[in-house]
PDB file of C-alpha atoms in Angstrom:
ATOM      1  CA  UNK N  73      59.048  -9.383 -37.944  1.00  0.00           C
ATOM      2  CA  UNK N  74      55.900  -8.778 -36.239  1.00  0.00           C
ATOM      3  CA  UNK N  75      52.719 -10.366 -38.902  1.00  0.00           C
ATOM      4  CA  UNK N  76      49.995  -8.485 -37.797  1.00  0.00           C
ATOM      5  CA  UNK N  77      46.030  -9.457 -38.847  1.00  0.00           C
ATOM      6  CA  UNK N  78      43.249  -7.785 -38.190  1.00  0.00           C
ATOM      7  CA  UNK N  79      40.037  -9.707 -37.648  1.00  0.00           C
ATOM      8  CA  UNK N  80      36.387  -8.755 -38.276  1.00  0.00           C
ATOM      9  CA  UNK N  81      33.915  -8.575 -35.427  1.00  0.00           C
ATOM     10  CA  UNK N  82      32.057 -12.184 -35.479  1.00  0.00           C
ATOM     11  CA  UNK N  83      29.186 -12.874 -34.036  1.00  0.00           C
ATOM     12  CA  UNK N  84      27.740 -15.792 -32.313  1.00  0.00           C
ATOM     13  CA  UNK N  85      24.257 -18.218 -32.999  1.00  0.00           C
ATOM     14  CA  UNK N  86      21.961 -16.274 -30.980  1.00  0.00           C
ATOM     15  CA  UNK N  87      20.804 -17.967 -27.567  1.00  0.00           C
ATOM     16  CA  UNK N  88      16.695 -19.526 -28.000  1.00  0.00           C
ATOM     17  CA  UNK N  89      13.592 -17.187 -26.459  1.00  0.00           C
ATOM     18  CA  UNK N  90      14.230 -16.433 -22.692  1.00  0.00           C
ATOM     19  CA  UNK N  91      10.755 -18.042 -22.443  1.00  0.00           C
ATOM     20  CA  UNK N  92       8.019 -19.670 -24.413  1.00  0.00           C
ATOM     21  CA  UNK N  93       4.380 -19.834 -23.484  1.00  0.00           C
ATOM     22  CA  UNK N  94       4.474 -17.338 -20.755  1.00  0.00           C
ATOM     23  CA  UNK N  95       3.358 -13.671 -20.064  1.00  0.00           C
ATOM     24  CA  UNK N  96       5.556 -11.030 -20.682  1.00  0.00           C
ATOM     25  CA  UNK N  97       7.893  -9.842 -23.449  1.00  0.00           C
ATOM     26  CA  UNK N  98      11.070 -12.779 -24.041  1.00  0.00           C
ATOM     27  CA  UNK N  99      14.374 -12.155 -25.381  1.00  0.00           C
ATOM     28  CA  UNK N 100      17.346 -13.593 -26.806  1.00  0.00           C
ATOM     29  CA  UNK N 101      21.354 -12.597 -26.999  1.00  0.00           C
ATOM     30  CA  UNK N 102      24.582 -13.065 -28.524  1.00  0.00           C
ATOM     31  CA  UNK N 103      28.295 -12.887 -28.079  1.00  0.00           C
ATOM     32  CA  UNK N 104      30.575 -10.446 -29.764  1.00  0.00           C
ATOM     33  CA  UNK N 105      32.946 -13.893 -30.656  1.00  0.00           C
ATOM     34  CA  UNK N 106      36.087 -12.441 -31.867  1.00  0.00           C
ATOM     35  CA  UNK N 107      37.838  -8.733 -33.090  1.00  0.00           C
ATOM     36  CA  UNK N 108      41.682  -7.722 -32.948  1.00  0.00           C
ATOM     37  CA  UNK N 109      41.895  -4.269 -35.225  1.00  0.00           C
ATOM     38  CA  UNK N 110      39.047  -5.086 -37.535  1.00  0.00           C
ATOM     39  CA  UNK N 111      35.262  -3.917 -38.361  1.00  0.00           C
ATOM     40  CA  UNK N 112      32.916  -3.712 -35.257  1.00  0.00           C
ATOM     41  CA  UNK N 113      30.035  -6.384 -35.361  1.00  0.00           C
ATOM     42  CA  UNK N 114      27.341  -4.027 -36.119  1.00  0.00           C
ATOM     43  CA  UNK N 115      23.704  -5.435 -35.155  1.00  0.00           C
ATOM     44  CA  UNK N 116      22.659  -5.486 -30.977  1.00  0.00           C
ATOM     45  CA  UNK N 117      23.900  -7.915 -28.393  1.00  0.00           C
ATOM     46  CA  UNK N 118      19.571  -8.520 -27.000  1.00  0.00           C
ATOM     47  CA  UNK N 119      16.499  -8.798 -28.614  1.00  0.00           C
ATOM     48  CA  UNK N 120      13.136  -9.290 -28.806  1.00  0.00           C
ATOM     49  CA  UNK N 121      12.637 -12.609 -29.964  1.00  0.00           C
ATOM     50  CA  UNK N 122       8.109 -13.138 -29.207  1.00  0.00           C
ATOM     51  CA  UNK N 123       7.626 -11.775 -33.461  1.00  0.00           C
ATOM     52  CA  UNK N 124      10.020 -14.895 -33.928  1.00  0.00           C
ATOM     53  CA  UNK N 125       8.295 -17.271 -32.211  1.00  0.00           C
ATOM     54  CA  UNK N 126       5.326 -19.888 -34.024  1.00  0.00           C
ATOM     55  CA  UNK N 127       2.265 -19.489 -31.479  1.00  0.00           C
ATOM     56  CA  UNK N 128       2.405 -21.399 -28.351  1.00  0.00           C
ATOM     57  CA  UNK N 129       1.138 -25.206 -28.115  1.00  0.00           C
ATOM     58  CA  UNK N 130      -1.171 -25.416 -30.200  1.00  0.00           C
ATOM     59  CA  UNK N 131      -4.356 -28.038 -28.638  1.00  0.00           C
ATOM     60  CA  UNK N 132      -6.466 -30.377 -30.049  1.00  0.00           C
ATOM     61  CA  UNK N 133      -9.338 -30.372 -28.288  1.00  0.00           C
ATOM     62  CA  UNK N 134     -10.243 -33.890 -29.242  1.00  0.00           C
ATOM     63  CA  UNK N 135      -7.272 -36.360 -28.360  1.00  0.00           C
ATOM     64  CA  UNK N 136      -9.564 -40.148 -28.332  1.00  0.00           C
ATOM     65  CA  UNK N 137     -12.106 -40.290 -31.816  1.00  0.00           C
ATOM     66  CA  UNK N 138     -15.167 -38.358 -32.367  1.00  0.00           C
ATOM     67  CA  UNK N 139     -17.606 -40.613 -33.861  1.00  0.00           C
ATOM     68  CA  UNK N 140     -20.415 -38.964 -35.994  1.00  0.00           C
ATOM     69  CA  UNK N 141     -23.208 -40.385 -37.934  1.00  0.00           C
ATOM     70  CA  UNK N 142     -23.202 -39.478 -41.507  1.00  0.00           C
ATOM     71  CA  UNK N 143     -25.141 -35.915 -42.274  1.00  0.00           C
ATOM     72  CA  UNK N 144     -25.151 -34.893 -38.929  1.00  0.00           C
ATOM     73  CA  UNK N 145     -22.938 -31.320 -37.856  1.00  0.00           C
ATOM     74  CA  UNK N 146     -20.008 -31.783 -35.737  1.00  0.00           C
ATOM     75  CA  UNK N 147     -17.481 -29.142 -34.663  1.00  0.00           C
ATOM     76  CA  UNK N 148     -13.613 -30.368 -34.135  1.00  0.00           C
ATOM     77  CA  UNK N 149     -11.934 -27.606 -31.806  1.00  0.00           C
ATOM     78  CA  UNK N 150      -7.974 -26.573 -31.414  1.00  0.00           C
ATOM     79  CA  UNK N 151      -7.098 -23.622 -28.975  1.00  0.00           C
ATOM     80  CA  UNK N 152      -3.011 -22.186 -29.499  1.00  0.00           C
ATOM     81  CA  UNK N 153      -2.170 -19.143 -26.798  1.00  0.00           C
ATOM     82  CA  UNK N 154      -0.526 -16.011 -28.371  1.00  0.00           C
ATOM     83  CA  UNK N 155       2.715 -13.873 -26.766  1.00  0.00           C
ATOM     84  CA  UNK N 156       1.823 -11.319 -25.141  1.00  0.00           C
ATOM     85  CA  UNK N 157       4.468  -9.313 -26.177  1.00  0.00           C
ATOM     86  CA  UNK N 158       3.188  -9.757 -30.004  1.00  0.00           C
ATOM     87  CA  UNK N 159       0.410  -7.842 -30.844  1.00  0.00           C
ATOM     88  CA  UNK N 160      -2.107  -9.328 -33.549  1.00  0.00           C
ATOM     89  CA  UNK N 161      -3.937 -12.732 -33.352  1.00  0.00           C
ATOM     90  CA  UNK N 162      -3.211 -15.685 -34.408  1.00  0.00           C
ATOM     91  CA  UNK N 163      -5.745 -17.627 -37.430  1.00  0.00           C
ATOM     92  CA  UNK N 164      -5.911 -21.065 -37.780  1.00  0.00           C
ATOM     93  CA  UNK N 165      -5.627 -23.674 -40.984  1.00  0.00           C
ATOM     94  CA  UNK N 166      -6.641 -27.256 -40.904  1.00  0.00           C
ATOM     95  CA  UNK N 167      -5.278 -30.139 -42.729  1.00  0.00           C
ATOM     96  CA  UNK N 168      -5.952 -33.927 -43.166  1.00  0.00           C
ATOM     97  CA  UNK N 169      -3.320 -36.727 -44.767  1.00  0.00           C
ATOM     98  CA  UNK N 170      -0.222 -38.495 -43.167  1.00  0.00           C
ATOM     99  CA  UNK N 171       2.257 -37.355 -41.783  1.00  0.00           C
ATOM    100  CA  UNK N 172       4.944 -34.582 -43.977  1.00  0.00           C
ATOM    101  CA  UNK N 173       1.950 -35.289 -46.372  1.00  0.00           C
ATOM    102  CA  UNK N 174      -1.303 -33.091 -45.192  1.00  0.00           C
ATOM    103  CA  UNK N 175      -2.991 -31.340 -46.971  1.00  0.00           C
ATOM    104  CA  UNK N 176      -5.403 -28.546 -46.511  1.00  0.00           C
ATOM    105  CA  UNK N 177      -9.624 -29.326 -45.687  1.00  0.00           C
ATOM    106  CA  UNK N 178     -11.562 -27.783 -48.184  1.00  0.00           C
ATOM    107  CA  UNK N 179     -13.743 -25.005 -47.004  1.00  0.00           C
ATOM    108  CA  UNK N 180     -17.060 -24.528 -48.575  1.00  0.00           C
ATOM    109  CA  UNK N 181     -21.136 -24.294 -47.815  1.00  0.00           C
ATOM    110  CA  UNK N 182     -20.889 -27.382 -45.448  1.00  0.00           C
ATOM    111  CA  UNK N 183     -16.848 -26.858 -44.314  1.00  0.00           C
ATOM    112  CA  UNK N 184     -16.662 -23.509 -42.140  1.00  0.00           C
ATOM    113  CA  UNK N 185     -13.685 -22.023 -40.373  1.00  0.00           C
ATOM    114  CA  UNK N 186     -13.688 -19.832 -36.965  1.00  0.00           C
ATOM    115  CA  UNK N 187     -11.579 -18.470 -34.957  1.00  0.00           C
ATOM    116  CA  UNK N 188     -12.233 -16.936 -31.632  1.00  0.00           C
ATOM    117  CA  UNK N 189     -10.546 -15.738 -28.630  1.00  0.00           C
ATOM    118  CA  UNK N 190     -10.905 -14.765 -24.490  1.00  0.00           C
ATOM    119  CA  UNK N 191      -8.923 -11.183 -24.705  1.00  0.00           C
ATOM    120  CA  UNK N 192      -5.629 -12.794 -22.093  1.00  0.00           C
ATOM    121  CA  UNK N 193      -4.026 -14.564 -25.533  1.00  0.00           C
ATOM    122  CA  UNK N 194      -6.420 -17.679 -25.479  1.00  0.00           C
ATOM    123  CA  UNK N 195      -7.317 -17.868 -28.608  1.00  0.00           C
ATOM    124  CA  UNK N 196      -9.281 -21.355 -30.322  1.00  0.00           C
ATOM    125  CA  UNK N 197      -9.966 -21.998 -33.942  1.00  0.00           C
ATOM    126  CA  UNK N 198     -13.251 -24.173 -34.849  1.00  0.00           C
ATOM    127  CA  UNK N 199     -13.923 -26.380 -38.113  1.00  0.00           C
ATOM    128  CA  UNK N 200     -17.533 -26.270 -38.311  1.00  0.00           C
ATOM    129  CA  UNK N 201     -19.349 -29.696 -40.817  1.00  0.00           C
ATOM    130  CA  UNK N 202     -22.264 -28.879 -41.132  1.00  0.00           C
ATOM    131  CA  UNK N 203     -23.316 -31.820 -43.181  1.00  0.00           C
ATOM    132  CA  UNK N 204     -20.604 -34.412 -42.311  1.00  0.00           C
ATOM    133  CA  UNK N 205     -19.961 -36.973 -44.889  1.00  0.00           C
ATOM    134  CA  UNK N 206     -17.958 -40.550 -44.875  1.00  0.00           C
ATOM    135  CA  UNK N 207     -15.720 -38.946 -47.465  1.00  0.00           C
ATOM    136  CA  UNK N 208     -14.897 -36.167 -44.288  1.00  0.00           C
ATOM    137  CA  UNK N 209     -13.219 -39.081 -42.162  1.00  0.00           C
ATOM    138  CA  UNK N 210      -9.891 -39.250 -41.154  1.00  0.00           C
ATOM    139  CA  UNK N 211      -6.938 -37.639 -39.801  1.00  0.00           C
ATOM    140  CA  UNK N 212      -7.113 -33.866 -39.007  1.00  0.00           C
ATOM    141  CA  UNK N 213      -4.744 -31.194 -37.770  1.00  0.00           C
ATOM    142  CA  UNK N 214      -4.881 -28.157 -37.063  1.00  0.00           C
ATOM    143  CA  UNK N 215      -2.073 -25.622 -37.689  1.00  0.00           C
ATOM    144  CA  UNK N 216      -2.296 -22.165 -35.449  1.00  0.00           C
ATOM    145  CA  UNK N 217      -0.889 -19.138 -37.259  1.00  0.00           C
ATOM    146  CA  UNK N 218       0.578 -15.750 -35.533  1.00  0.00           C
ATOM    147  CA  UNK N 219       1.018 -12.494 -37.811  1.00  0.00           C
ATOM    148  CA  UNK N 220       3.854 -13.073 -38.694  1.00  0.00           C
ATOM    149  CA  UNK N 221       3.248 -15.935 -40.395  1.00  0.00           C
ATOM    150  CA  UNK N 222       5.378 -19.343 -37.378  1.00  0.00           C
ATOM    151  CA  UNK N 223       3.071 -21.226 -37.496  1.00  0.00           C
ATOM    152  CA  UNK N 224       2.711 -24.909 -35.047  1.00  0.00           C
ATOM    153  CA  UNK N 225       1.019 -27.911 -36.050  1.00  0.00           C
ATOM    154  CA  UNK N 226      -1.007 -29.535 -33.268  1.00  0.00           C
ATOM    155  CA  UNK N 227      -1.516 -33.239 -33.073  1.00  0.00           C
ATOM    156  CA  UNK N 228      -4.176 -34.964 -34.989  1.00  0.00           C
ATOM    157  CA  UNK N 229      -7.713 -35.659 -34.423  1.00  0.00           C
ATOM    158  CA  UNK N 230      -9.686 -38.802 -35.327  1.00  0.00           C
ATOM    159  CA  UNK N 231     -13.015 -38.288 -37.513  1.00  0.00           C
ATOM    160  CA  UNK N 232     -14.623 -41.205 -37.218  1.00  0.00           C
ATOM    161  CA  UNK N 233     -18.149 -40.812 -39.345  1.00  0.00           C
ATOM    162  CA  UNK N 234     -20.903 -43.701 -39.143  1.00  0.00           C
ATOM    163  CA  UNK N 235     -23.208 -45.210 -41.741  1.00  0.00           C
ATOM    164  CA  UNK N 236     -26.143 -47.629 -42.230  1.00  0.00           C
ATOM    165  CA  UNK N 237     -25.656 -50.637 -44.015  1.00  0.00           C
ATOM    166  CA  UNK N 238     -26.159 -50.034 -48.114  1.00  0.00           C
ATOM    167  CA  UNK N 239     -25.580 -52.106 -51.385  1.00  0.00           C
ATOM    168  CA  UNK N 240     -26.139 -55.755 -49.468  1.00  0.00           C
ATOM    169  CA  UNK N 241     -24.920 -58.222 -52.106  1.00  0.00           C
ATOM    170  CA  UNK N 242     -25.535 -62.181 -52.184  1.00  0.00           C
ATOM    171  CA  UNK N 243     -22.835 -64.111 -53.934  1.00  0.00           C
ATOM    172  CA  UNK N 244     -22.620 -65.804 -56.187  1.00  0.00           C
ATOM    173  CA  UNK N 245     -23.884 -62.852 -58.177  1.00  0.00           C
ATOM    174  CA  UNK N 246     -26.865 -63.739 -59.858  1.00  0.00           C
ATOM    175  CA  UNK N 247     -30.731 -63.321 -58.799  1.00  0.00           C
ATOM    176  CA  UNK N 248     -32.086 -67.182 -59.244  1.00  0.00           C
ATOM    177  CA  UNK N 249     -29.188 -69.737 -58.199  1.00  0.00           C
ATOM    178  CA  UNK N 250     -29.519 -73.777 -59.748  1.00  0.00           C
ATOM    179  CA  UNK N 251     -28.137 -76.351 -57.138  1.00  0.00           C
ATOM    180  CA  UNK N 252     -27.851 -79.954 -57.869  1.00  0.00           C
ATOM    181  CA  UNK N 253     -29.561 -82.224 -55.290  1.00  0.00           C
ATOM    182  CA  UNK N 254     -27.396 -84.103 -53.082  1.00  0.00           C
ATOM    183  CA  UNK N 255     -24.402 -81.451 -53.713  1.00  0.00           C
ATOM    184  CA  UNK N 256     -22.971 -77.991 -51.159  1.00  0.00           C
ATOM    185  CA  UNK N 257     -23.609 -75.113 -52.125  1.00  0.00           C
ATOM    186  CA  UNK N 258     -22.331 -72.037 -50.294  1.00  0.00           C
ATOM    187  CA  UNK N 259     -24.090 -68.028 -50.515  1.00  0.00           C
ATOM    188  CA  UNK N 260     -21.837 -64.956 -49.450  1.00  0.00           C
ATOM    189  CA  UNK N 261     -23.116 -61.761 -47.790  1.00  0.00           C
ATOM    190  CA  UNK N 262     -21.466 -58.524 -48.299  1.00  0.00           C
ATOM    191  CA  UNK N 263     -22.958 -54.990 -47.259  1.00  0.00           C
ATOM    192  CA  UNK N 264     -21.200 -51.047 -46.892  1.00  0.00           C
ATOM    193  CA  UNK N 265     -21.739 -49.638 -43.565  1.00  0.00           C
ATOM    194  CA  UNK N 266     -19.367 -48.501 -40.563  1.00  0.00           C
ATOM    195  CA  UNK N 267     -19.467 -49.516 -38.312  1.00  0.00           C
ATOM    196  CA  UNK N 268     -18.548 -53.322 -40.248  1.00  0.00           C
ATOM    197  CA  UNK N 269     -22.252 -54.677 -40.832  1.00  0.00           C
ATOM    198  CA  UNK N 270     -22.797 -58.262 -38.923  1.00  0.00           C
ATOM    199  CA  UNK N 271     -24.793 -60.521 -41.236  1.00  0.00           C
ATOM    200  CA  UNK N 272     -28.008 -63.028 -40.907  1.00  0.00           C
ATOM    201  CA  UNK N 273     -30.061 -65.376 -42.665  1.00  0.00           C
ATOM    202  CA  UNK N 274     -33.252 -65.702 -43.707  1.00  0.00           C
ATOM    203  CA  UNK N 275     -33.826 -69.809 -44.752  1.00  0.00           C
ATOM    204  CA  UNK N 276     -36.779 -71.792 -46.751  1.00  0.00           C
ATOM    205  CA  UNK N 277     -38.693 -73.639 -43.914  1.00  0.00           C
ATOM    206  CA  UNK N 278     -38.020 -71.002 -40.947  1.00  0.00           C
ATOM    207  CA  UNK N 279     -34.401 -71.835 -40.941  1.00  0.00           C
ATOM    208  CA  UNK N 280     -32.045 -68.929 -40.099  1.00  0.00           C
ATOM    209  CA  UNK N 281     -28.141 -68.746 -39.561  1.00  0.00           C
ATOM    210  CA  UNK N 282     -25.726 -65.714 -38.894  1.00  0.00           C
ATOM    211  CA  UNK N 283     -22.153 -65.186 -40.076  1.00  0.00           C
ATOM    212  CA  UNK N 284     -21.420 -63.437 -44.235  1.00  0.00           C
ATOM    213  CA  UNK N 285     -21.017 -67.119 -45.426  1.00  0.00           C
ATOM    214  CA  UNK N 286     -23.731 -69.538 -45.552  1.00  0.00           C
ATOM    215  CA  UNK N 287     -22.726 -73.623 -46.118  1.00  0.00           C
ATOM    216  CA  UNK N 288     -25.227 -75.329 -46.890  1.00  0.00           C
ATOM    217  CA  UNK N 289     -24.970 -79.176 -46.563  1.00  0.00           C
ATOM    218  CA  UNK N 290     -25.851 -80.873 -49.831  1.00  0.00           C
ATOM    219  CA  UNK N 291     -28.642 -79.471 -50.476  1.00  0.00           C
ATOM    220  CA  UNK N 292     -32.167 -81.470 -51.176  1.00  0.00           C
ATOM    221  CA  UNK N 293     -35.074 -80.117 -52.331  1.00  0.00           C
ATOM    222  CA  UNK N 294     -36.498 -78.814 -49.963  1.00  0.00           C
ATOM    223  CA  UNK N 295     -33.907 -76.501 -49.221  1.00  0.00           C
ATOM    224  CA  UNK N 296     -35.028 -74.223 -52.567  1.00  0.00           C
ATOM    225  CA  UNK N 297     -36.687 -71.315 -52.431  1.00  0.00           C
ATOM    226  CA  UNK N 298     -36.122 -68.443 -51.180  1.00  0.00           C
ATOM    227  CA  UNK N 299     -32.648 -66.847 -48.989  1.00  0.00           C
ATOM    228  CA  UNK N 300     -32.224 -63.730 -47.410  1.00  0.00           C
ATOM    229  CA  UNK N 301     -29.088 -61.916 -45.817  1.00  0.00           C
ATOM    230  CA  UNK N 302     -30.156 -58.746 -43.580  1.00  0.00           C
ATOM    231  CA  UNK N 303     -26.698 -56.522 -43.013  1.00  0.00           C
ATOM    232  CA  UNK N 304     -26.877 -54.813 -39.266  1.00  0.00           C
ATOM    233  CA  UNK N 305     -25.356 -52.318 -37.702  1.00  0.00           C
ATOM    234  CA  UNK N 306     -25.941 -49.725 -34.648  1.00  0.00           C
ATOM    235  CA  UNK N 307     -25.564 -45.729 -35.230  1.00  0.00           C
ATOM    236  CA  UNK N 308     -26.476 -42.803 -33.034  1.00  0.00           C
ATOM    237  CA  UNK N 309     -29.913 -42.675 -34.605  1.00  0.00           C
ATOM    238  CA  UNK N 310     -30.166 -46.444 -33.326  1.00  0.00           C
ATOM    239  CA  UNK N 311     -30.311 -49.935 -34.992  1.00  0.00           C
ATOM    240  CA  UNK N 312     -29.816 -50.008 -39.049  1.00  0.00           C
ATOM    241  CA  UNK N 313     -30.423 -52.967 -41.661  1.00  0.00           C
ATOM    242  CA  UNK N 314     -30.481 -53.647 -45.047  1.00  0.00           C
ATOM    243  CA  UNK N 315     -31.280 -56.895 -46.513  1.00  0.00           C
ATOM    244  CA  UNK N 316     -31.144 -58.307 -49.964  1.00  0.00           C
ATOM    245  CA  UNK N 317     -32.648 -62.107 -51.472  1.00  0.00           C
ATOM    246  CA  UNK N 318     -31.717 -64.708 -53.741  1.00  0.00           C
ATOM    247  CA  UNK N 319     -34.027 -67.902 -54.998  1.00  0.00           C
ATOM    248  CA  UNK N 320     -32.259 -71.289 -55.419  1.00  0.00           C
ATOM    249  CA  UNK N 321     -33.914 -73.751 -57.424  1.00  0.00           C
ATOM    250  CA  UNK N 322     -32.745 -77.449 -57.071  1.00  0.00           C
ATOM    251  CA  UNK N 323     -32.406 -79.581 -59.532  1.00  0.00           C
ATOM    252  CA  UNK N 324     -32.077 -83.602 -59.372  1.00  0.00           C
ATOM    253  CA  UNK N 325     -30.786 -85.588 -61.949  1.00  0.00           C
ATOM    254  CA  UNK N 326     -31.922 -88.761 -63.348  1.00  0.00           C
ATOM    255  CA  UNK N 327     -29.698 -91.437 -64.594  1.00  0.00           C
ATOM    256  CA  UNK N 328     -27.772 -89.406 -68.165  1.00  0.00           C
ATOM    257  CA  UNK N 329     -25.037 -89.811 -70.130  1.00  0.00           C
ATOM    258  CA  UNK N 330     -23.945 -86.548 -71.130  1.00  0.00           C
ATOM    259  CA  UNK N 331     -24.356 -82.945 -70.079  1.00  0.00           C
ATOM    260  CA  UNK N 332     -24.023 -79.252 -71.412  1.00  0.00           C
ATOM    261  CA  UNK N 333     -23.740 -76.914 -69.575  1.00  0.00           C
ATOM    262  CA  UNK N 334     -24.860 -73.545 -69.721  1.00  0.00           C
ATOM    263  CA  UNK N 335     -24.712 -70.570 -68.895  1.00  0.00           C
ATOM    264  CA  UNK N 336     -26.395 -66.533 -68.722  1.00  0.00           C
ATOM    265  CA  UNK N 337     -26.092 -63.602 -66.657  1.00  0.00           C
ATOM    266  CA  UNK N 338     -28.668 -64.941 -64.091  1.00  0.00           C
ATOM    267  CA  UNK N 339     -28.290 -68.688 -63.581  1.00  0.00           C
ATOM    268  CA  UNK N 340     -26.378 -72.271 -63.774  1.00  0.00           C
ATOM    269  CA  UNK N 341     -28.037 -75.060 -64.832  1.00  0.00           C
ATOM    270  CA  UNK N 342     -27.421 -77.773 -66.670  1.00  0.00           C
ATOM    271  CA  UNK N 343     -29.098 -79.377 -69.275  1.00  0.00           C
ATOM    272  CA  UNK N 344     -29.867 -83.335 -68.859  1.00  0.00           C
ATOM    273  CA  UNK N 345     -29.957 -86.182 -71.437  1.00  0.00           C
ATOM    274  CA  UNK N 346     -31.406 -88.677 -70.033  1.00  0.00           C
ATOM    275  CA  UNK N 347     -31.076 -92.606 -70.622  1.00  0.00           C
ATOM    276  CA  UNK N 348     -33.823 -94.460 -72.094  1.00  0.00           C
TER     277      UNK N 348
END
């Protein structure tokens, strides 16, 4: 007794494309795996695979951080090549954000996207910031698309936006500060800016200091007066600075037997009841 089983034709998986990112038409192949008295395979054993391939190697033109002053103009460039066997061009999209969570860069009157080609299958995308904002800073990638929608993402370009110091603040956050003779006092200074600002102080009596924290030793009456913090940094337009001022008033304490702490929005001081 002989049992005959008919086996239909089965295809292997397609091979990889025969070449990538080079001139000429590229192909891929597949094989008939098995058949016995069954249905024959339908289709071809080889085909042109250019149409299924994404644009070749989209490359960010800026491999190191791009530093630009706020409100200046800046173009980011990206290039990619096309398979010679595929008609149609390449377009570029631009994305920002963390790996795998990229979101499209919003295009508007201040941010424009354009594409050019050299006629030999090489295309260049250009993302133009007409007036760059600090909010444009961050990691930006380009994605190259062919006419069939196949795409490939570039490595990241880092855009750093520099701006002058602003919003200088001295703490404690009051315009008039009251210190007690013989006590220690500390002032703090902070400002927004990129690069991060450095700080210097002007004090009564012509004294100066540096750093974001000014520690005063046990204060005397002569330490009272105007204290000014100056925040400095350097951008392409040159050295920039902004300053903020507070007044420190020093009060003495006579012999006393009670005190009441009085607080307002601008100062803290002690109301003293002296001994007679």
